[in-house]
Structure formats: structure tokens, C-alpha cells
Amino acid sequence: MRVMILGGDGYLGWPTAMHFSARGDDVYVVDNFAKRQWEMESGIEPLLPIPPLHRRVRAWKEVTGKDIRIEVGDLCNHRFVYMLIERYRPETIIHYGEQPSAPYSMQSRTTAVYSQVNNVVGNLNVLFAMKRFAPEAHLVKLGTMGEYGTPNIDIEEGWIEIEHNGRKDRMLYPKKPGSFYHLSKVHDSANVEFACRIWGFRATDLNQGVVYGIDTDQTVQGPDLRTSFHYDDVFGTVLNRFLVQAAVGEKLTVYGKGGQTRGFLNIRDTIACVALAADNPAKAGEFRVFNQFTEQFSVRELADKVAAAGRRAGLDTQITSLPNPRVEMEEHYYNAKHTALLDLGLKPHLLTDEALDKMLAVVRANCGHVEKSSFIPRIRWDAAKK
Ligand code: NAD
Ligand code: USQ
């Protein structure tokens, strides 16, 4: 399969590229290294330094003999995107190439506008380039469970049948996102659904939960193959943050009451889900939505699990409750369906004690340069700058 991975220098994009390359697919990665710029702007670094993409691709070739092609450019530049799709005519486009952080988007007017322009315009350019040069390609688009928010009803997989005044229709599930970033994904979903309905595209929107984990089968094959792992207040996701906090003997930072419940999945399952979607493409004209997570936890439950893992490792891991920098429900109903990927054959890597102990051990072995000040959240939802 010819697979193009947009955002291939990122936390999820790079291991995905290696996974498809390892199984013999032709892989092209695209990135403008914007993430590396945001890191410098925010004054943060991943747990371990990440080699430049070109070095990672050379290391992959040395380890496996396989090529991954690189194209450097901005998805917001439509000429670049048209050139990409015309030149490579991908059969599958896996689109990770967006600004992924809710706090980053809530910092200021500038970062909110940037996040939405970057994500929505980049995605629109991909849709228009596909229309012109690859209308049969399957778009696998990374969305987020956060598009739905935390409604007081069960969350369906993308679509819901609604009966209103005695009439029924199948509609996109209503969205109540919690940040300008999450909103950008809602806009993307509406645009992709429109392209499927009007132009007959095939697309899978993967409404992914919060990802955790550091290793995949490919990242462990050499130090230059690792992926970025963030624990800071801007790009670090909650479980990854808790693991680093535990490793360096700091308190786990639960925001508010900690009843916030989300869907979670291991980075290995991100890759498995994306591969399952790619291998079982949507039909022409179909906008297919999968809820991509394997288990749901409240933040407090996660903190308790990490504290217990800390104790098993001989650490004195404590939990603290910080004033919540976000505006979000801290106690709520949450029941999201997630059967479609299991039906396709997903075998989840669950958050067992053994899995947590292993991740904590890896983080402890690599936590020599942790910047503890970035455990404290700096960005408040109610204090966005002009
Ligand atoms: P990441 O920031 O590590 O990767 C995104 C990559 O896209 C970066 O390398 C960045 O430089 C690139 N990029 C961004 N804008 C671009 C543009 N205009 N042109 C070219 N490249 C561009 O983020 P990630 O954690 O790997 O997330 C990947 C995708 O998955 C994102 O769309 C994110 O919203 C989604 N997602 C992530 C998680 C998670 O927990 N990590 C959960 C749900 C959904
Ligand atoms: N939280 C804490 N303590 C922390 C960090 C976070 O209690 O130290 C809480 C947050 O308040 C929130 C929950 O943990 O209630 C999740 O926060 P997060 O930063 O792990 O995740 P989020 O901001 O939702 O974003 C991440 C990814 C994003 C993806 C999303 C999936 O960065 O790209 O879209 O997870 S989801 O949450 O399902 O929308």
C-alpha cells in the first residue's frame, strides 16, 4: 500500500510510519516541524531529545534496510499539498498533522486562531488535493473523543439516530468540545463528512482518546528511533505526566476534584487501530467514525493507579489536588461506545499493573533531565491573553 503519513515527525506519526514500513508498505512522511517550534516557544522539551527526522529515517534504514521518504512542508500551503498528492498518488492518507494541544490553543487569541487555521485549513487543503489527484484514496483522519465533550447521555460512534416531532434521521452526534483545539477537530469532522457526502470520498474519522506510553515494537529497535514523550503542562497528556512526576518523586497533579473521565489507550493500540482502519477502508461516500480508546478512567483513578505503581517500585508517590486551570466538569456521567475497532479485531493493551510498572521503569531509567517547573499548569482557560 502507498501510505502517506501527515505529521510523521510527531509522537504518534513517527511510530506509525515505522509500523507501516516494517510490514512492507511504501511510506511517505510529511511534516513542517511546527511541533519543534511550539516546544521552543513554550520553553519545554520532551523527556529525551528527539533526533531530527532525517537522522531517524537513516537509522531506520540501517536497522531494517527499508526506506521511508520525507517531504518537508506546511499543509496550509495548498501548492505543497497538491504537489504531494499528485506526485505520490497515495492509496491511504493518515492525517496526524495538526496542533494537538488543548492548553496551547487556550493560551491567547494568537494561539487559538493559529490552532484553528493550522488544523482546519491544512485539512481542507488535503481534501481539495484529494479531489483533484486522488479521489479514491482513503483518508484516515485523527479526530478526538474530546469533540463530544462530556454529555449527560451515552456517546455513540460518530452518528446518532434522532427522532424529532415524529420523524427520524441519522445525524452526526452533537458536539460539546472543551477547548479551541478540540473545536478545530469538530470543524474538521464536519468538513470531511461534507466531502464524503458531496464528492463521494471514503474517510475514517478516528475519535481518539488520551494516548499514553513511550515504546512501540519499532521505537525500541534503536536510540535514534524513539518517539517524543512529553510531560510538560502544554503537550504532556495526563498519564504520561503522572508517570514522570512519580519517577522524580513529585506529587501527581490532579486538577480539581479529579472526577474528569476520559477514554484512554496505549500508543501501541493507536498504531494497531490506525492499521486496522487502513486495512479495512471506508466505502466510497462513507464517513465512518470510530471511537478509538480501550478503557475509561477518571483522572483520580489514574493517579491512584500510578501512586500504587510508585509504591510497588519503592517510591513514596503522593497525589495533590491543584486548582483546575481548565473549565470542565469535574464530576459527570461518561459512557462512550467503542466497539467498532474491537469488531475489526483490535486486541487492546490494557493498563494492567504490569504495564504500568514497565512504563514507570522505562521513565525512571530516562528521567535525568526532568524540568519539574513544567508540572505546574501555566495556562488557564478563563485567562486567555489577547
Ligand atoms: P504531535 O504534535 O507530536 O504531532 C503532530 C505533528 O504534525 C508534528 O510533528 C507537527 O510538526 C506536525 N504538523 C502540525 N501542523 C502541521 C502543518 N501545518 N503542516 C505539516 N505538519 C504539521 O501530536 P501527536 O500527539 O502525535 O498527535 C497526532 C494527532 O493525533 C493530532 O492530530 C492530535 O490532535 C491527534 N490526537 C492525539 C492524541 C494524544 O493523546 N497524543 C489523542 C487524540 C488525538
Ligand atoms: N489533567 C489533570 N492533571 C494533569 C493534566 C491533565 O488532572 O496534570 C486532566 C485534565 O484537566 C483533563 C484530563 O486530565 O480533564 C485530560 O487532559 P490531557 O491533557 O491528558 O488531555 P487533553 O487536553 O484532553 O488532550 C489530549 C491530547 C489531545 C487529544 C485528547 C483526547 O493532547 O491531542 O485530542 O487528549 S480527549 O481527551 O479524548 O479529547
CSV table of C-alpha atoms and ligand atoms in Angstrom, one decimal:
chain,number,residue,atom,x,y,z
A,1,MET,CA,0.0,0.0,0.0
A,2,ARG,CA,1.2,3.6,-0.7
A,3,VAL,CA,0.7,5.3,2.7
A,4,MET,CA,1.2,9.0,3.3
A,5,ILE,CA,1.6,10.0,6.9
A,6,LEU,CA,0.9,13.7,7.6
A,7,GLY,CA,2.6,14.8,10.8
A,8,GLY,CA,5.1,12.0,10.6
A,9,ASP,CA,7.7,13.7,12.9
A,10,GLY,CA,5.2,13.6,15.8
A,11,TYR,CA,4.6,11.5,18.9
A,12,LEU,CA,2.2,9.2,17.0
A,13,GLY,CA,3.2,9.8,13.4
A,14,TRP,CA,6.7,8.6,13.6
A,15,PRO,CA,6.0,5.2,15.2
A,16,THR,CA,3.1,4.8,12.8
A,17,ALA,CA,5.5,5.4,9.8
A,18,MET,CA,7.9,2.7,11.1
A,19,HIS,CA,5.0,0.3,11.7
A,20,PHE,CA,3.7,0.5,8.1
A,21,SER,CA,7.3,0.5,6.7
A,22,ALA,CA,8.1,-2.6,8.8
A,23,ARG,CA,5.2,-4.5,7.2
A,24,GLY,CA,6.3,-3.7,3.7
A,25,ASP,CA,4.2,-0.7,2.8
A,26,ASP,CA,5.6,2.3,0.8
A,27,VAL,CA,5.7,5.1,3.4
A,28,TYR,CA,6.0,8.8,2.8
A,29,VAL,CA,6.1,11.1,5.8
A,30,VAL,CA,5.2,14.8,5.7
A,31,ASP,CA,5.9,17.4,8.4
A,32,ASN,CA,6.9,21.1,8.7
A,33,PHE,CA,8.5,20.6,12.2
A,34,ALA,CA,6.0,23.0,13.7
A,35,LYS,CA,5.9,21.0,16.9
A,36,ARG,CA,9.6,21.6,17.4
A,37,GLN,CA,8.9,25.4,17.1
A,38,TRP,CA,6.0,25.2,19.6
A,39,GLU,CA,8.3,23.4,22.0
A,40,MET,CA,10.8,26.3,21.8
A,41,GLU,CA,8.1,28.9,22.1
A,42,SER,CA,6.7,27.2,25.2
A,43,GLY,CA,10.2,26.6,26.7
A,44,ILE,CA,9.7,22.9,27.0
A,45,GLU,CA,11.5,19.7,25.9
A,46,PRO,CA,10.5,16.1,25.6
A,47,LEU,CA,11.7,13.7,28.2
A,48,LEU,CA,14.6,12.6,25.9
A,49,PRO,CA,16.0,14.6,23.0
A,50,ILE,CA,14.5,13.6,19.7
A,51,PRO,CA,16.9,13.2,16.7
A,52,PRO,CA,16.0,15.2,13.6
A,53,LEU,CA,13.6,13.3,11.3
A,54,HIS,CA,16.3,12.7,8.6
A,55,ARG,CA,18.5,11.0,11.2
A,56,ARG,CA,15.6,8.8,12.4
A,57,VAL,CA,14.9,7.8,8.8
A,58,ARG,CA,18.6,7.0,8.2
A,59,ALA,CA,18.6,4.9,11.5
A,60,TRP,CA,15.5,3.1,10.3
A,61,LYS,CA,17.3,2.2,7.0
A,62,GLU,CA,20.3,1.0,8.9
A,63,VAL,CA,18.2,-1.3,11.2
A,64,THR,CA,15.8,-2.6,8.7
A,65,GLY,CA,17.1,-1.9,5.2
A,66,LYS,CA,13.8,-0.1,4.5
A,67,ASP,CA,13.2,3.4,3.1
A,68,ILE,CA,10.9,6.0,4.4
A,69,ARG,CA,10.5,9.1,2.2
A,70,ILE,CA,10.4,12.5,3.7
A,71,GLU,CA,8.6,15.6,2.4
A,72,VAL,CA,9.1,18.8,4.4
A,73,GLY,CA,6.3,21.4,4.0
A,74,ASP,CA,3.3,23.1,5.5
A,75,LEU,CA,-0.1,21.6,5.0
A,76,CYS,CA,-1.5,25.1,5.0
A,77,ASN,CA,0.3,25.7,1.7
A,78,HIS,CA,-2.1,24.3,-0.8
A,79,ARG,CA,0.5,24.2,-3.6
A,80,PHE,CA,2.7,22.0,-1.5
A,81,VAL,CA,-0.2,19.7,-0.7
A,82,TYR,CA,-1.3,19.5,-4.3
A,83,MET,CA,2.3,18.6,-5.3
A,84,LEU,CA,2.4,15.9,-2.7
A,85,ILE,CA,-0.8,14.1,-3.7
A,86,GLU,CA,-0.1,14.5,-7.4
A,87,ARG,CA,3.4,13.1,-7.1
A,88,TYR,CA,2.7,10.2,-4.8
A,89,ARG,CA,-0.9,9.3,-5.5
A,90,PRO,CA,-1.3,7.7,-2.0
A,91,GLU,CA,-3.8,5.0,-1.5
A,92,THR,CA,-4.1,5.8,2.2
A,93,ILE,CA,-3.5,9.2,3.8
A,94,ILE,CA,-3.1,9.1,7.6
A,95,HIS,CA,-3.6,12.6,8.8
A,96,TYR,CA,-1.9,13.4,12.2
A,97,GLY,CA,-0.5,16.8,11.1
A,98,GLU,CA,-2.3,19.2,13.3
A,99,GLN,CA,-1.7,21.3,16.5
A,100,PRO,CA,-2.8,18.7,19.2
A,101,SER,CA,-2.7,20.6,22.5
A,102,ALA,CA,-5.8,22.0,24.2
A,103,PRO,CA,-3.8,24.2,26.6
A,104,TYR,CA,-1.7,25.6,23.7
A,105,SER,CA,-4.9,26.6,21.9
A,106,MET,CA,-6.3,28.3,25.1
A,107,GLN,CA,-3.2,30.4,25.7
A,108,SER,CA,-4.2,33.5,23.7
A,109,ARG,CA,-6.1,34.8,20.8
A,110,THR,CA,-3.0,34.2,18.7
A,111,THR,CA,-2.7,30.5,19.6
A,112,ALA,CA,-6.4,29.9,19.3
A,113,VAL,CA,-6.5,31.4,15.8
A,114,TYR,CA,-3.3,29.6,14.9
A,115,SER,CA,-4.6,26.3,16.1
A,116,GLN,CA,-7.8,26.5,14.2
A,117,VAL,CA,-6.3,28.0,11.0
A,118,ASN,CA,-3.5,25.4,11.0
A,119,ASN,CA,-5.8,22.5,11.6
A,120,VAL,CA,-8.9,23.4,9.6
A,121,VAL,CA,-7.1,25.0,6.6
A,122,GLY,CA,-4.5,22.2,6.4
A,123,ASN,CA,-7.3,19.6,6.4
A,124,LEU,CA,-9.2,21.5,3.8
A,125,ASN,CA,-6.1,21.6,1.6
A,126,VAL,CA,-5.8,17.8,1.9
A,127,LEU,CA,-9.5,17.4,0.9
A,128,PHE,CA,-9.1,19.6,-2.2
A,129,ALA,CA,-5.8,17.9,-3.2
A,130,MET,CA,-7.5,14.5,-2.9
A,131,LYS,CA,-10.4,15.7,-5.0
A,132,ARG,CA,-8.1,16.7,-7.8
A,133,PHE,CA,-5.5,13.9,-7.7
A,134,ALA,CA,-6.6,11.0,-5.5
A,135,PRO,CA,-10.4,10.9,-5.1
A,136,GLU,CA,-10.3,7.1,-4.5
A,137,ALA,CA,-7.8,7.4,-1.6
A,138,HIS,CA,-8.9,6.5,1.9
A,139,LEU,CA,-8.4,9.4,4.3
A,140,VAL,CA,-7.7,8.2,7.9
A,141,LYS,CA,-8.2,11.4,9.9
A,142,LEU,CA,-7.2,11.7,13.6
A,143,GLY,CA,-10.0,13.3,15.5
A,144,THR,CA,-10.6,13.2,19.2
A,145,MET,CA,-13.0,11.9,21.8
A,146,GLY,CA,-13.0,15.5,23.1
A,147,GLU,CA,-15.2,16.5,20.2
A,148,TYR,CA,-18.1,15.0,22.1
A,149,GLY,CA,-17.2,16.6,25.5
A,150,THR,CA,-19.0,15.1,28.5
A,151,PRO,CA,-22.7,15.0,27.6
A,152,ASN,CA,-25.2,13.5,30.1
A,153,ILE,CA,-26.1,10.8,27.6
A,154,ASP,CA,-24.3,7.8,26.1
A,155,ILE,CA,-21.8,8.7,23.4
A,156,GLU,CA,-22.3,6.9,20.1
A,157,GLU,CA,-19.6,6.3,17.5
A,158,GLY,CA,-20.0,9.5,15.5
A,159,TRP,CA,-23.6,9.1,14.4
A,160,ILE,CA,-26.9,9.1,16.3
A,161,GLU,CA,-30.4,8.3,15.1
A,162,ILE,CA,-32.7,11.1,16.3
A,163,GLU,CA,-36.5,11.2,16.5
A,164,HIS,CA,-37.9,14.7,16.5
A,165,ASN,CA,-41.6,15.6,16.2
A,166,GLY,CA,-42.4,12.1,15.0
A,167,ARG,CA,-39.7,12.0,12.2
A,168,LYS,CA,-36.3,10.2,12.3
A,169,ASP,CA,-32.9,10.9,10.8
A,170,ARG,CA,-29.3,9.7,11.2
A,171,MET,CA,-27.3,12.7,12.2
A,172,LEU,CA,-23.7,13.5,13.3
A,173,TYR,CA,-23.6,13.1,17.1
A,174,PRO,CA,-23.9,16.5,18.8
A,175,LYS,CA,-20.6,18.0,19.9
A,176,LYS,CA,-19.7,19.9,23.1
A,177,PRO,CA,-15.9,20.3,22.9
A,178,GLY,CA,-13.8,21.7,25.7
A,179,SER,CA,-11.1,23.9,24.0
A,180,PHE,CA,-10.4,25.8,20.8
A,181,TYR,CA,-8.2,22.8,19.8
A,182,HIS,CA,-11.0,20.3,20.3
A,183,LEU,CA,-13.3,22.7,18.4
A,184,SER,CA,-10.8,22.6,15.4
A,185,LYS,CA,-11.4,18.8,15.3
A,186,VAL,CA,-15.2,19.3,15.3
A,187,HIS,CA,-14.8,21.7,12.3
A,188,ASP,CA,-12.5,19.1,10.6
A,189,SER,CA,-15.1,16.3,11.1
A,190,ALA,CA,-17.9,18.4,9.6
A,191,ASN,CA,-15.6,19.2,6.6
A,192,VAL,CA,-14.6,15.6,6.0
A,193,GLU,CA,-18.2,14.4,6.3
A,194,PHE,CA,-19.3,17.0,3.8
A,195,ALA,CA,-16.6,15.8,1.3
A,196,CYS,CA,-17.8,12.2,1.7
A,197,ARG,CA,-21.4,13.2,1.2
A,198,ILE,CA,-20.8,15.6,-1.7
A,199,TRP,CA,-17.8,14.2,-3.5
A,200,GLY,CA,-18.1,10.5,-2.7
A,201,PHE,CA,-14.9,10.4,-0.7
A,202,ARG,CA,-14.1,7.5,1.7
A,203,ALA,CA,-12.9,8.6,5.1
A,204,THR,CA,-12.5,7.2,8.6
A,205,ASP,CA,-12.5,9.8,11.5
A,206,LEU,CA,-10.7,8.3,14.5
A,207,ASN,CA,-12.1,9.9,17.6
A,208,GLN,CA,-9.1,9.1,19.7
A,209,GLY,CA,-8.9,9.2,23.5
A,210,VAL,CA,-5.9,10.3,25.5
A,211,VAL,CA,-2.8,8.3,24.5
A,212,TYR,CA,-0.1,7.1,26.9
A,213,GLY,CA,3.1,5.2,26.6
A,214,ILE,CA,6.6,5.6,25.3
A,215,ASP,CA,7.5,2.4,23.4
A,216,THR,CA,6.3,0.5,20.4
A,217,ASP,CA,7.8,-2.5,18.7
A,218,GLN,CA,9.8,-0.3,16.4
A,219,THR,CA,10.9,2.6,18.7
A,220,VAL,CA,12.8,0.1,20.9
A,221,GLN,CA,15.0,-1.0,18.0
A,222,GLY,CA,17.5,1.8,18.5
A,223,PRO,CA,18.0,5.1,20.4
A,224,ASP,CA,17.6,7.1,17.2
A,225,LEU,CA,14.1,5.5,16.6
A,226,ARG,CA,12.4,6.8,19.8
A,227,THR,CA,9.4,9.0,19.7
A,228,SER,CA,8.8,12.2,21.6
A,229,PHE,CA,7.4,11.8,25.1
A,230,HIS,CA,6.0,15.0,26.7
A,231,TYR,CA,5.3,15.5,30.4
A,232,ASP,CA,5.0,19.3,30.5
A,233,ASP,CA,1.8,21.3,31.1
A,234,VAL,CA,1.3,22.2,27.4
A,235,PHE,CA,1.9,19.0,25.4
A,236,GLY,CA,2.1,16.3,28.1
A,237,THR,CA,-1.0,14.1,28.4
A,238,VAL,CA,-2.2,13.2,31.9
A,239,LEU,CA,-0.9,9.7,32.4
A,240,ASN,CA,2.5,10.5,30.8
A,241,ARG,CA,2.8,13.4,33.2
A,242,PHE,CA,1.9,11.3,36.2
A,243,LEU,CA,4.5,8.7,35.3
A,244,VAL,CA,7.3,11.3,35.1
A,245,GLN,CA,6.0,13.0,38.3
A,246,ALA,CA,6.1,9.7,40.1
A,247,ALA,CA,9.5,8.8,38.7
A,248,VAL,CA,11.1,12.0,40.1
A,249,GLY,CA,9.3,11.9,43.5
A,250,GLU,CA,6.9,14.8,42.8
A,251,LYS,CA,3.2,14.8,43.7
A,252,LEU,CA,0.8,13.7,41.0
A,253,THR,CA,-1.1,16.9,39.8
A,254,VAL,CA,-4.8,16.1,39.8
A,255,TYR,CA,-6.7,19.1,38.5
A,256,GLY,CA,-9.7,19.9,40.7
A,257,LYS,CA,-11.8,17.0,42.1
A,258,GLY,CA,-10.3,14.5,39.6
A,259,GLY,CA,-13.7,13.1,38.6
A,260,GLN,CA,-13.0,14.1,34.9
A,261,THR,CA,-13.4,10.9,33.0
A,262,ARG,CA,-11.9,10.2,29.6
A,263,GLY,CA,-11.2,7.3,27.2
A,264,PHE,CA,-7.5,6.2,27.2
A,265,LEU,CA,-5.3,4.0,25.0
A,266,ASN,CA,-1.8,2.7,24.8
A,267,ILE,CA,0.3,4.2,22.0
A,268,ARG,CA,0.7,0.6,20.7
A,269,ASP,CA,-3.1,0.5,20.3
A,270,THR,CA,-3.1,3.8,18.4
A,271,ILE,CA,-0.9,2.2,15.8
A,272,ALA,CA,-3.0,-1.0,15.7
A,273,CYS,CA,-6.2,1.0,15.3
A,274,VAL,CA,-4.8,3.1,12.5
A,275,ALA,CA,-3.6,0.0,10.8
A,276,LEU,CA,-7.0,-1.7,11.2
A,277,ALA,CA,-8.7,1.3,9.7
A,278,ALA,CA,-6.2,1.5,6.8
A,279,ASP,CA,-6.6,-2.2,6.0
A,280,ASN,CA,-10.4,-2.1,6.1
A,281,PRO,CA,-11.1,1.1,4.2
A,282,ALA,CA,-14.4,3.0,4.4
A,283,LYS,CA,-16.7,2.6,1.3
A,284,ALA,CA,-16.9,5.3,-1.3
A,285,GLY,CA,-19.2,8.0,0.0
A,286,GLU,CA,-18.9,6.8,3.6
A,287,PHE,CA,-17.9,9.0,6.5
A,288,ARG,CA,-17.0,6.3,9.1
A,289,VAL,CA,-16.3,7.2,12.7
A,290,PHE,CA,-14.6,5.0,15.2
A,291,ASN,CA,-14.2,5.9,18.9
A,292,GLN,CA,-10.6,5.0,19.4
A,293,PHE,CA,-9.9,4.2,23.0
A,294,THR,CA,-9.8,1.0,25.0
A,295,GLU,CA,-10.7,1.9,28.6
A,296,GLN,CA,-12.1,4.8,30.5
A,297,PHE,CA,-10.8,6.2,33.8
A,298,SER,CA,-11.2,9.3,35.9
A,299,VAL,CA,-8.1,11.3,36.5
A,300,ARG,CA,-8.3,10.4,40.2
A,301,GLU,CA,-8.4,6.7,39.3
A,302,LEU,CA,-5.4,7.1,37.1
A,303,ALA,CA,-3.5,9.0,39.9
A,304,ASP,CA,-4.3,6.2,42.4
A,305,LYS,CA,-3.0,3.6,39.9
A,306,VAL,CA,0.2,5.5,39.3
A,307,ALA,CA,0.6,6.0,43.1
A,308,ALA,CA,0.2,2.2,43.6
A,309,ALA,CA,2.8,1.6,40.9
A,310,GLY,CA,5.1,4.0,42.6
A,311,ARG,CA,4.7,2.1,45.9
A,312,ARG,CA,5.4,-1.2,44.2
A,313,ALA,CA,8.6,0.4,42.9
A,314,GLY,CA,9.6,1.6,46.4
A,315,LEU,CA,8.7,5.2,45.8
A,316,ASP,CA,6.7,7.4,48.1
A,317,THR,CA,4.2,8.7,45.5
A,318,GLN,CA,1.7,11.3,46.7
A,319,ILE,CA,-1.2,12.9,45.0
A,320,THR,CA,-2.1,16.6,45.2
A,321,SER,CA,-5.2,18.4,44.0
A,322,LEU,CA,-4.4,21.7,42.2
A,323,PRO,CA,-7.0,24.3,41.4
A,324,ASN,CA,-8.3,23.3,37.9
A,325,PRO,CA,-6.8,25.6,35.2
A,326,ARG,CA,-9.4,24.4,32.8
A,327,VAL,CA,-13.2,25.0,32.7
A,328,GLU,CA,-14.5,21.4,32.6
A,329,MET,CA,-16.9,19.2,34.5
A,330,GLU,CA,-15.1,17.5,37.4
A,331,GLU,CA,-17.9,15.1,38.1
A,332,HIS,CA,-20.1,13.8,35.3
A,333,TYR,CA,-21.7,10.9,33.5
A,334,TYR,CA,-19.5,9.2,30.9
A,335,ASN,CA,-20.3,6.2,28.8
A,336,ALA,CA,-18.8,6.1,25.3
A,337,LYS,CA,-19.3,3.3,22.8
A,338,HIS,CA,-16.1,1.8,21.4
A,339,THR,CA,-16.9,-1.5,19.7
A,340,ALA,CA,-16.2,-0.8,16.0
A,341,LEU,CA,-12.4,-1.3,16.3
A,342,LEU,CA,-12.8,-4.3,18.6
A,343,ASP,CA,-15.1,-5.8,15.9
A,344,LEU,CA,-12.3,-5.3,13.3
A,345,GLY,CA,-10.0,-7.4,15.5
A,346,LEU,CA,-8.3,-4.9,17.9
A,347,LYS,CA,-6.6,-6.7,20.8
A,348,PRO,CA,-6.1,-4.0,23.4
A,349,HIS,CA,-3.0,-3.4,25.5
A,350,LEU,CA,-4.8,-2.6,28.8
A,351,LEU,CA,-3.5,-0.6,31.7
A,352,THR,CA,-2.6,-3.5,33.9
A,353,ASP,CA,-0.3,-3.2,37.0
A,354,GLU,CA,2.3,-5.0,34.9
A,355,ALA,CA,2.0,-2.5,32.0
A,356,LEU,CA,2.2,0.5,34.4
A,357,ASP,CA,5.2,-1.0,36.2
A,358,LYS,CA,7.0,-1.4,32.9
A,359,MET,CA,6.3,2.1,31.8
A,360,LEU,CA,7.3,3.6,35.1
A,361,ALA,CA,10.6,1.6,35.0
A,362,VAL,CA,11.4,3.0,31.5
A,363,VAL,CA,10.6,6.5,32.6
A,364,ARG,CA,12.7,6.2,35.7
A,365,ALA,CA,15.6,5.0,33.6
A,366,ASN,CA,15.4,8.1,31.5
A,367,CYS,CA,14.4,10.9,33.9
A,368,GLY,CA,17.9,12.5,34.3
A,369,HIS,CA,16.9,15.9,32.9
A,370,VAL,CA,13.3,16.5,34.1
A,371,GLU,CA,12.2,20.1,34.3
A,372,LYS,CA,10.0,20.0,37.4
A,373,SER,CA,8.6,23.5,36.9
A,374,SER,CA,6.6,22.2,33.9
A,375,PHE,CA,4.5,20.1,36.2
A,376,ILE,CA,2.6,23.3,37.3
A,377,PRO,CA,-0.1,24.3,34.8
A,378,ARG,CA,0.5,27.8,33.4
A,379,ILE,CA,-2.4,28.2,31.0
A,380,ARG,CA,-5.8,29.0,32.4
A,381,TRP,CA,-9.0,28.6,30.4
A,382,ASP,CA,-10.5,31.7,31.9
A,383,ALA,CA,-7.4,33.9,31.4
A,384,ALA,CA,-6.6,33.7,27.7
A,385,LYS,CA,-4.4,36.6,26.6
A,386,LYS,CA,-5.5,39.0,23.9
B,1,NAD,P1,2.4,15.9,17.7
B,1,NAD,O1,2.4,17.3,17.8
B,1,NAD,O2,3.5,15.1,18.3
B,1,NAD,O3,2.4,15.5,16.1
B,1,NAD,C1,1.8,16.3,15.1
B,1,NAD,C2,2.8,16.6,14.0
B,1,NAD,O4,2.2,17.3,13.0
B,1,NAD,C3,4.0,17.4,14.5
B,1,NAD,O5,5.2,16.7,14.1
B,1,NAD,C4,3.8,18.7,13.7
B,1,NAD,O6,5.1,19.3,13.4
B,1,NAD,C5,3.0,18.3,12.5
B,1,NAD,N1,2.2,19.4,11.9
B,1,NAD,C6,1.4,20.2,12.6
B,1,NAD,N2,0.8,21.1,11.8
B,1,NAD,C7,1.4,20.9,10.5
B,1,NAD,C8,1.3,21.5,9.3
B,1,NAD,N3,0.5,22.6,9.1
B,1,NAD,N4,2.0,21.0,8.2
B,1,NAD,C9,2.8,19.9,8.4
B,1,NAD,N5,3.0,19.3,9.6
B,1,NAD,C10,2.3,19.8,10.6
B,1,NAD,O7,1.0,15.3,18.1
B,1,NAD,P2,0.5,13.8,18.4
B,1,NAD,O8,0.3,13.7,19.9
B,1,NAD,O9,1.4,12.8,17.7
B,1,NAD,O10,-0.9,13.8,17.8
B,1,NAD,C11,-1.1,13.5,16.4
B,1,NAD,C12,-2.6,13.7,16.0
B,1,NAD,O11,-3.4,12.8,16.8
B,1,NAD,C13,-3.1,15.1,16.2
B,1,NAD,O12,-3.9,15.4,15.2
B,1,NAD,C14,-3.8,15.0,17.5
B,1,NAD,O13,-4.8,16.0,17.6
B,1,NAD,C15,-4.4,13.6,17.5
B,1,NAD,N6,-4.6,13.0,18.8
B,1,NAD,C16,-3.6,12.9,19.7
B,1,NAD,C17,-3.8,12.3,21.0
B,1,NAD,C18,-2.8,12.2,22.0
B,1,NAD,O14,-3.1,11.8,23.2
B,1,NAD,N7,-1.5,12.3,21.7
B,1,NAD,C19,-5.2,11.9,21.3
B,1,NAD,C20,-6.2,12.1,20.4
B,1,NAD,C21,-5.9,12.7,19.1
B,2,USQ,N1,-5.4,16.6,33.9
B,2,USQ,C1,-5.1,16.6,35.2
B,2,USQ,N2,-3.8,16.7,35.6
B,2,USQ,C2,-2.8,17.0,34.7
B,2,USQ,C3,-3.1,17.0,33.4
B,2,USQ,C4,-4.4,16.8,33.0
B,2,USQ,O1,-5.9,16.4,36.1
B,2,USQ,O2,-1.6,17.1,35.2
B,2,USQ,C5,-6.7,16.4,33.4
B,2,USQ,C6,-7.3,17.5,32.5
B,2,USQ,O3,-7.9,18.5,33.3
B,2,USQ,C7,-8.3,16.7,31.7
B,2,USQ,C8,-7.7,15.3,31.6
B,2,USQ,O4,-6.7,15.2,32.6
B,2,USQ,O5,-9.5,16.6,32.4
B,2,USQ,C9,-7.1,15.0,30.3
B,2,USQ,O6,-6.1,16.0,30.0
B,2,USQ,P1,-4.9,15.7,28.9
B,2,USQ,O7,-4.1,16.9,28.9
B,2,USQ,O8,-4.3,14.4,29.2
B,2,USQ,O9,-5.8,15.6,27.6
B,2,USQ,P2,-6.5,16.6,26.6
B,2,USQ,O10,-6.2,18.0,27.0
B,2,USQ,O11,-7.9,16.2,26.5
B,2,USQ,O12,-5.8,16.3,25.2
B,2,USQ,C10,-5.2,15.1,24.9
B,2,USQ,C11,-4.3,15.3,23.6
B,2,USQ,C12,-5.3,15.7,22.5
B,2,USQ,C13,-6.4,14.7,22.4
B,2,USQ,C14,-7.1,14.4,23.7
B,2,USQ,C15,-8.1,13.3,23.6
B,2,USQ,O13,-3.3,16.3,23.9
B,2,USQ,O14,-4.5,15.8,21.3
B,2,USQ,O15,-7.3,15.1,21.4
B,2,USQ,O16,-6.2,14.1,24.7
B,2,USQ,S1,-9.5,13.5,24.5
B,2,USQ,O17,-9.1,13.9,25.9
B,2,USQ,O18,-10.3,12.3,24.5
B,2,USQ,O19,-10.2,14.6,23.9
